[in-house]
Amino acid sequence: MTLADRLARVEERIGSAARAAGRDPAGIRLVVVTKFQPVPLLERLVDLGATELGESRHQEARQKAVELDGRGITWHFVGRLQSNKARQVARYASVLHSIDRSSLVDALDGIERPVDAFLQVDLDAAADAGCGAPSGGPGRGGAAPRDVVALAERMAASPGLNLVGVMGVAPRGEDPGAAFARLVSASERVASVEPAARAISAGMSADLERAVDAGATHLRVGTAIVGARPEASRDA
Ligand SMILES: *Cc1c(COP(=O)(O)O)cnc(C)c1O
């Protein structure tokens, strides 16, 4: 299958999942995650009309943003953010999906160009039970559910951040539907702080149907469209 075929196939999957859930597919945005993929592949995506691209490593993302300047791409940063790099990321990325601790918000206070920001929630069941790693601790990132309201208040008060909603990554080894239900519950708590912040960034190649069913507004899809990441990058 060509890149165009794989992109079309994912769009079909989104369309049928939306219909099955009684949702309008127009309310669902596809972010194509291009981490570890070379610039020419990103150019082909743009030619195919996919201009919302997601990256997860700052050095690589910045380099791609420089090389593809002027191509009309909206950059989404989906990876873990280091506080000392966050301001630099906010220069090229318009959407940050991984705000998971107040120290990151501190680091982003006073940025010149406001960015859209998702509050990332740790979807591990252990975190939900209150016995997971502390927020911003090791693992895939995400604020513990008990910290969500305080972090949402902090984000809503930040002049540089436009709090748009919540983001989550379904943990392996568990039904993604159960994890996404926890994300929806966090979404409701965020909306109680900031009524306009109703976006939900959830769903990857393997679980996008489940995410659409749960109400995701932003899907972050990599391998199903761009193919497997190069061997050397598998653990990153
Ligand atoms: C890599 C990545 C994705 C895309 O995952 P695929 O399984 O390749 O679709 C989505 N979200 C985040 C945070 C990622 O790091």
GROMACS .gro file of C-alpha atoms and ligand atoms in nm:
model
  251
    1MET     CA    1   0.000   0.000   0.000
    2THR     CA    2   0.115   0.351  -0.074
    3LEU     CA    3   0.117   0.637   0.174
    4ALA     CA    4  -0.197   0.772   0.005
    5ASP     CA    5  -0.369   0.433   0.045
    6ARG     CA    6  -0.280   0.410   0.413
    7LEU     CA    7  -0.397   0.766   0.480
    8ALA     CA    8  -0.724   0.694   0.300
    9ARG     CA    9  -0.765   0.370   0.493
   10VAL     CA   10  -0.729   0.552   0.827
   11GLU     CA   11  -0.974   0.819   0.715
   12GLU     CA   12  -1.220   0.540   0.631
   13ARG     CA   13  -1.166   0.385   0.973
   14ILE     CA   14  -1.240   0.722   1.136
   15GLY     CA   15  -1.549   0.768   0.920
   16SER     CA   16  -1.697   0.430   1.002
   17ALA     CA   17  -1.614   0.461   1.373
   18ALA     CA   18  -1.783   0.802   1.377
   19ARG     CA   19  -2.093   0.666   1.203
   20ALA     CA   20  -2.108   0.372   1.443
   21ALA     CA   21  -2.092   0.614   1.735
   22GLY     CA   22  -2.348   0.851   1.579
   23ARG     CA   23  -2.087   1.127   1.549
   24ASP     CA   24  -2.003   1.369   1.269
   25PRO     CA   25  -1.656   1.278   1.136
   26ALA     CA   26  -1.599   1.650   1.070
   27GLY     CA   27  -1.568   1.694   1.447
   28ILE     CA   28  -1.264   1.466   1.459
   29ARG     CA   29  -0.917   1.592   1.368
   30LEU     CA   30  -0.645   1.362   1.248
   31VAL     CA   31  -0.292   1.443   1.363
   32VAL     CA   32  -0.041   1.231   1.170
   33VAL     CA   33   0.247   1.144   1.403
   34THR     CA   34   0.569   1.162   1.201
   35LYS     CA   35   0.837   1.111   1.467
   36PHE     CA   36   1.151   0.940   1.328
   37GLN     CA   37   1.019   0.978   0.973
   38PRO     CA   38   1.227   1.167   0.715
   39VAL     CA   39   1.135   1.512   0.581
   40PRO     CA   40   1.046   1.388   0.227
   41LEU     CA   41   0.774   1.167   0.377
   42LEU     CA   42   0.631   1.468   0.560
   43GLU     CA   43   0.632   1.660   0.231
   44ARG     CA   44   0.433   1.379   0.067
   45LEU     CA   45   0.182   1.395   0.352
   46VAL     CA   46   0.140   1.769   0.302
   47ASP     CA   47   0.087   1.710  -0.071
   48LEU     CA   48  -0.187   1.462   0.024
   49GLY     CA   49  -0.354   1.730   0.236
   50ALA     CA   50  -0.238   1.609   0.578
   51THR     CA   51  -0.104   1.926   0.735
   52GLU     CA   52  -0.157   1.855   1.106
   53LEU     CA   53   0.163   1.675   1.201
   54GLY     CA   54   0.270   1.543   1.540
   55GLU     CA   55   0.625   1.510   1.670
   56SER     CA   56   0.758   1.391   2.002
   57ARG     CA   57   1.125   1.492   2.024
   58HIS     CA   58   1.225   1.857   2.036
   59GLN     CA   59   1.552   1.851   1.837
   60GLU     CA   60   1.398   1.654   1.555
   61ALA     CA   61   1.074   1.853   1.555
   62ARG     CA   62   1.253   2.188   1.545
   63GLN     CA   63   1.471   2.076   1.256
   64LYS     CA   64   1.168   1.959   1.058
   65ALA     CA   65   0.980   2.282   1.132
   66VAL     CA   66   1.274   2.479   0.993
   67GLU     CA   67   1.305   2.265   0.681
   68LEU     CA   68   0.931   2.267   0.611
   69ASP     CA   69   0.872   2.632   0.693
   70GLY     CA   70   0.609   2.787   0.465
   71ARG     CA   71   0.434   2.458   0.384
   72GLY     CA   72   0.128   2.542   0.595
   73ILE     CA   73   0.189   2.274   0.857
   74THR     CA   74   0.034   2.294   1.204
   75TRP     CA   75   0.280   2.128   1.441
   76HIS     CA   76   0.146   1.931   1.737
   77PHE     CA   77   0.396   1.835   2.008
   78VAL     CA   78   0.282   1.501   2.151
   79GLY     CA   79   0.590   1.378   2.340
   80ARG     CA   80   0.711   1.438   2.691
   81LEU     CA   81   0.811   1.799   2.748
   82GLN     CA   82   1.115   1.901   2.947
   83SER     CA   83   1.067   2.225   3.137
   84ASN     CA   84   1.390   2.373   3.004
   85LYS     CA   85   1.288   2.304   2.640
   86ALA     CA   86   0.920   2.393   2.662
   87ARG     CA   87   0.956   2.756   2.556
   88GLN     CA   88   1.156   2.654   2.250
   89VAL     CA   89   0.893   2.397   2.155
   90ALA     CA   90   0.622   2.664   2.182
   91ARG     CA   91   0.798   2.866   1.911
   92TYR     CA   92   0.716   2.620   1.633
   93ALA     CA   93   0.440   2.403   1.779
   94SER     CA   94   0.090   2.551   1.786
   95VAL     CA   95  -0.054   2.273   1.998
   96LEU     CA   96   0.108   2.111   2.304
   97HIS     CA   97  -0.057   1.778   2.393
   98SER     CA   98   0.150   1.688   2.697
   99ILE     CA   99   0.120   1.946   2.974
  100ASP     CA  100   0.125   1.730   3.287
  101ARG     CA  101   0.269   1.937   3.571
  102SER     CA  102   0.257   2.291   3.701
  103SER     CA  103   0.633   2.343   3.661
  104LEU     CA  104   0.579   2.315   3.285
  105VAL     CA  105   0.312   2.584   3.303
  106ASP     CA  106   0.557   2.802   3.499
  107ALA     CA  107   0.812   2.752   3.222
  108LEU     CA  108   0.556   2.858   2.961
  109ASP     CA  109   0.430   3.169   3.138
  110GLY     CA  110   0.498   3.477   2.931
  111ILE     CA  111   0.557   3.311   2.593
  112GLU     CA  112   0.505   3.560   2.311
  113ARG     CA  113   0.272   3.353   2.094
  114PRO     CA  114  -0.006   3.175   2.287
  115VAL     CA  115  -0.043   2.802   2.219
  116ASP     CA  116  -0.329   2.555   2.250
  117ALA     CA  117  -0.261   2.316   2.536
  118PHE     CA  118  -0.395   1.977   2.636
  119LEU     CA  119  -0.368   1.856   2.994
  120GLN     CA  120  -0.218   1.506   2.974
  121VAL     CA  121  -0.372   1.258   3.215
  122ASP     CA  122  -0.198   0.941   3.334
  123LEU     CA  123  -0.442   0.666   3.233
  124ASP     CA  124  -0.280   0.384   3.429
  125ALA     CA  125  -0.541   0.224   3.652
  126ALA     CA  126  -0.294   0.245   3.942
  127ALA     CA  127  -0.272   0.623   3.905
  128ASP     CA  128  -0.650   0.640   3.907
  129ALA     CA  129  -0.663   0.445   4.232
  130GLY     CA  130  -0.426   0.700   4.384
  131CYS     CA  131  -0.129   0.466   4.413
  132GLY     CA  132   0.059   0.534   4.090
  133ALA     CA  133   0.383   0.720   4.037
  134PRO     CA  134   0.371   1.089   4.126
  135SER     CA  135   0.261   1.329   3.852
  136GLY     CA  136   0.530   1.389   3.599
  137GLY     CA  137   0.708   1.080   3.725
  138PRO     CA  138   0.854   0.802   3.513
  139GLY     CA  139   0.658   0.625   3.244
  140ARG     CA  140   0.452   0.770   2.965
  141GLY     CA  141   0.373   1.092   3.147
  142GLY     CA  142   0.050   1.245   3.253
  143ALA     CA  143  -0.090   1.405   3.564
  144ALA     CA  144  -0.243   1.175   3.824
  145PRO     CA  145  -0.623   1.201   3.809
  146ARG     CA  146  -0.629   1.353   4.160
  147ASP     CA  147  -0.411   1.643   4.036
  148VAL     CA  148  -0.620   1.722   3.728
  149VAL     CA  149  -0.840   1.998   3.868
  150ALA     CA  150  -0.552   2.192   4.026
  151LEU     CA  151  -0.346   2.165   3.708
  152ALA     CA  152  -0.643   2.274   3.493
  153GLU     CA  153  -0.687   2.580   3.716
  154ARG     CA  154  -0.318   2.661   3.680
  155MET     CA  155  -0.332   2.621   3.301
  156ALA     CA  156  -0.650   2.827   3.268
  157ALA     CA  157  -0.478   3.110   3.457
  158SER     CA  158  -0.172   3.110   3.233
  159PRO     CA  159  -0.177   3.389   2.972
  160GLY     CA  160   0.037   3.189   2.729
  161LEU     CA  161  -0.175   2.875   2.730
  162ASN     CA  162  -0.516   2.826   2.581
  163LEU     CA  163  -0.646   2.521   2.769
  164VAL     CA  164  -0.839   2.318   2.510
  165GLY     CA  165  -0.890   1.981   2.678
  166VAL     CA  166  -0.731   1.655   2.790
  167MET     CA  167  -0.494   1.405   2.633
  168GLY     CA  168  -0.423   1.044   2.721
  169VAL     CA  169  -0.239   0.734   2.603
  170ALA     CA  170  -0.415   0.405   2.675
  171PRO     CA  171  -0.180   0.179   2.873
  172ARG     CA  172  -0.083  -0.153   2.715
  173GLY     CA  173  -0.238  -0.465   2.853
  174GLU     CA  174  -0.572  -0.310   2.942
  175ASP     CA  175  -0.895  -0.258   2.749
  176PRO     CA  176  -0.850   0.088   2.592
  177GLY     CA  177  -1.221   0.157   2.639
  178ALA     CA  178  -1.178   0.148   3.018
  179ALA     CA  179  -0.876   0.381   2.998
  180PHE     CA  180  -1.062   0.624   2.770
  181ALA     CA  181  -1.356   0.623   3.011
  182ARG     CA  182  -1.116   0.753   3.279
  183LEU     CA  183  -1.000   1.020   3.034
  184VAL     CA  184  -1.361   1.127   2.971
  185SER     CA  185  -1.412   1.157   3.345
  186ALA     CA  186  -1.101   1.379   3.368
  187SER     CA  187  -1.238   1.578   3.072
  188GLU     CA  188  -1.556   1.652   3.265
  189ARG     CA  189  -1.353   1.779   3.561
  190VAL     CA  190  -1.144   2.002   3.332
  191ALA     CA  191  -1.463   2.140   3.174
  192SER     CA  192  -1.588   2.228   3.522
  193VAL     CA  193  -1.284   2.458   3.549
  194GLU     CA  194  -1.286   2.584   3.189
  195PRO     CA  195  -1.619   2.519   3.013
  196ALA     CA  196  -1.474   2.568   2.665
  197ALA     CA  197  -1.199   2.308   2.719
  198ARG     CA  198  -1.381   2.004   2.580
  199ALA     CA  199  -1.132   1.862   2.331
  200ILE     CA  200  -1.012   1.506   2.388
  201SER     CA  201  -0.683   1.391   2.234
  202ALA     CA  202  -0.690   1.011   2.241
  203GLY     CA  203  -0.654   0.722   2.003
  204MET     CA  204  -0.355   0.592   1.810
  205SER     CA  205  -0.314   0.338   1.527
  206ALA     CA  206  -0.435   0.040   1.730
  207ASP     CA  207  -0.721   0.194   1.926
  208LEU     CA  208  -0.859   0.485   1.726
  209GLU     CA  209  -1.206   0.328   1.690
  210ARG     CA  210  -1.231   0.295   2.067
  211ALA     CA  211  -1.122   0.657   2.107
  212VAL     CA  212  -1.381   0.782   1.857
  213ASP     CA  213  -1.643   0.581   2.042
  214ALA     CA  214  -1.536   0.745   2.370
  215GLY     CA  215  -1.566   1.094   2.218
  216ALA     CA  216  -1.212   1.179   2.101
  217THR     CA  217  -1.185   1.502   1.902
  218HIS     CA  218  -0.815   1.463   1.812
  219LEU     CA  219  -0.658   1.133   1.702
  220ARG     CA  220  -0.279   1.092   1.698
  221VAL     CA  221  -0.203   0.828   1.438
  222GLY     CA  222   0.148   0.723   1.337
  223THR     CA  223   0.233   0.375   1.213
  224ALA     CA  224  -0.101   0.297   1.046
  225ILE     CA  225  -0.028   0.584   0.805
  226VAL     CA  226   0.348   0.630   0.789
  227GLY     CA  227   0.452   0.268   0.846
  228ALA     CA  228   0.679   0.124   1.110
  229ARG     CA  229   0.933   0.349   1.270
  230PRO     CA  230   1.299   0.270   1.190
  231GLU     CA  231   1.441  -0.018   1.403
  232ALA     CA  232   1.678   0.199   1.603
  233SER     CA  233   1.396   0.416   1.729
  234ARG     CA  234   1.168   0.143   1.867
  235ASP     CA  235   1.232   0.208   2.235
  236ALA     CA  236   1.218   0.585   2.216
  237LIG     C1  237   0.404   0.778   1.865
  237LIG     C2  238   0.286   0.835   1.930
  237LIG     C3  239   0.159   0.822   1.872
  237LIG     C4  240   0.132   0.742   1.745
  237LIG     O1  241   0.134   0.606   1.775
  237LIG     P1  242   0.105   0.495   1.664
  237LIG     O2  243   0.083   0.371   1.743
  237LIG     O3  244   0.228   0.490   1.578
  237LIG     O4  245  -0.014   0.536   1.588
  237LIG     C5  246   0.053   0.883   1.937
  237LIG     N1  247   0.069   0.952   2.053
  237LIG     C6  248   0.189   0.966   2.109
  237LIG     C7  249   0.200   1.042   2.236
  237LIG     C8  250   0.301   0.907   2.051
  237LIG     O5  251   0.420   0.920   2.111
   0.00000   0.00000   0.00000
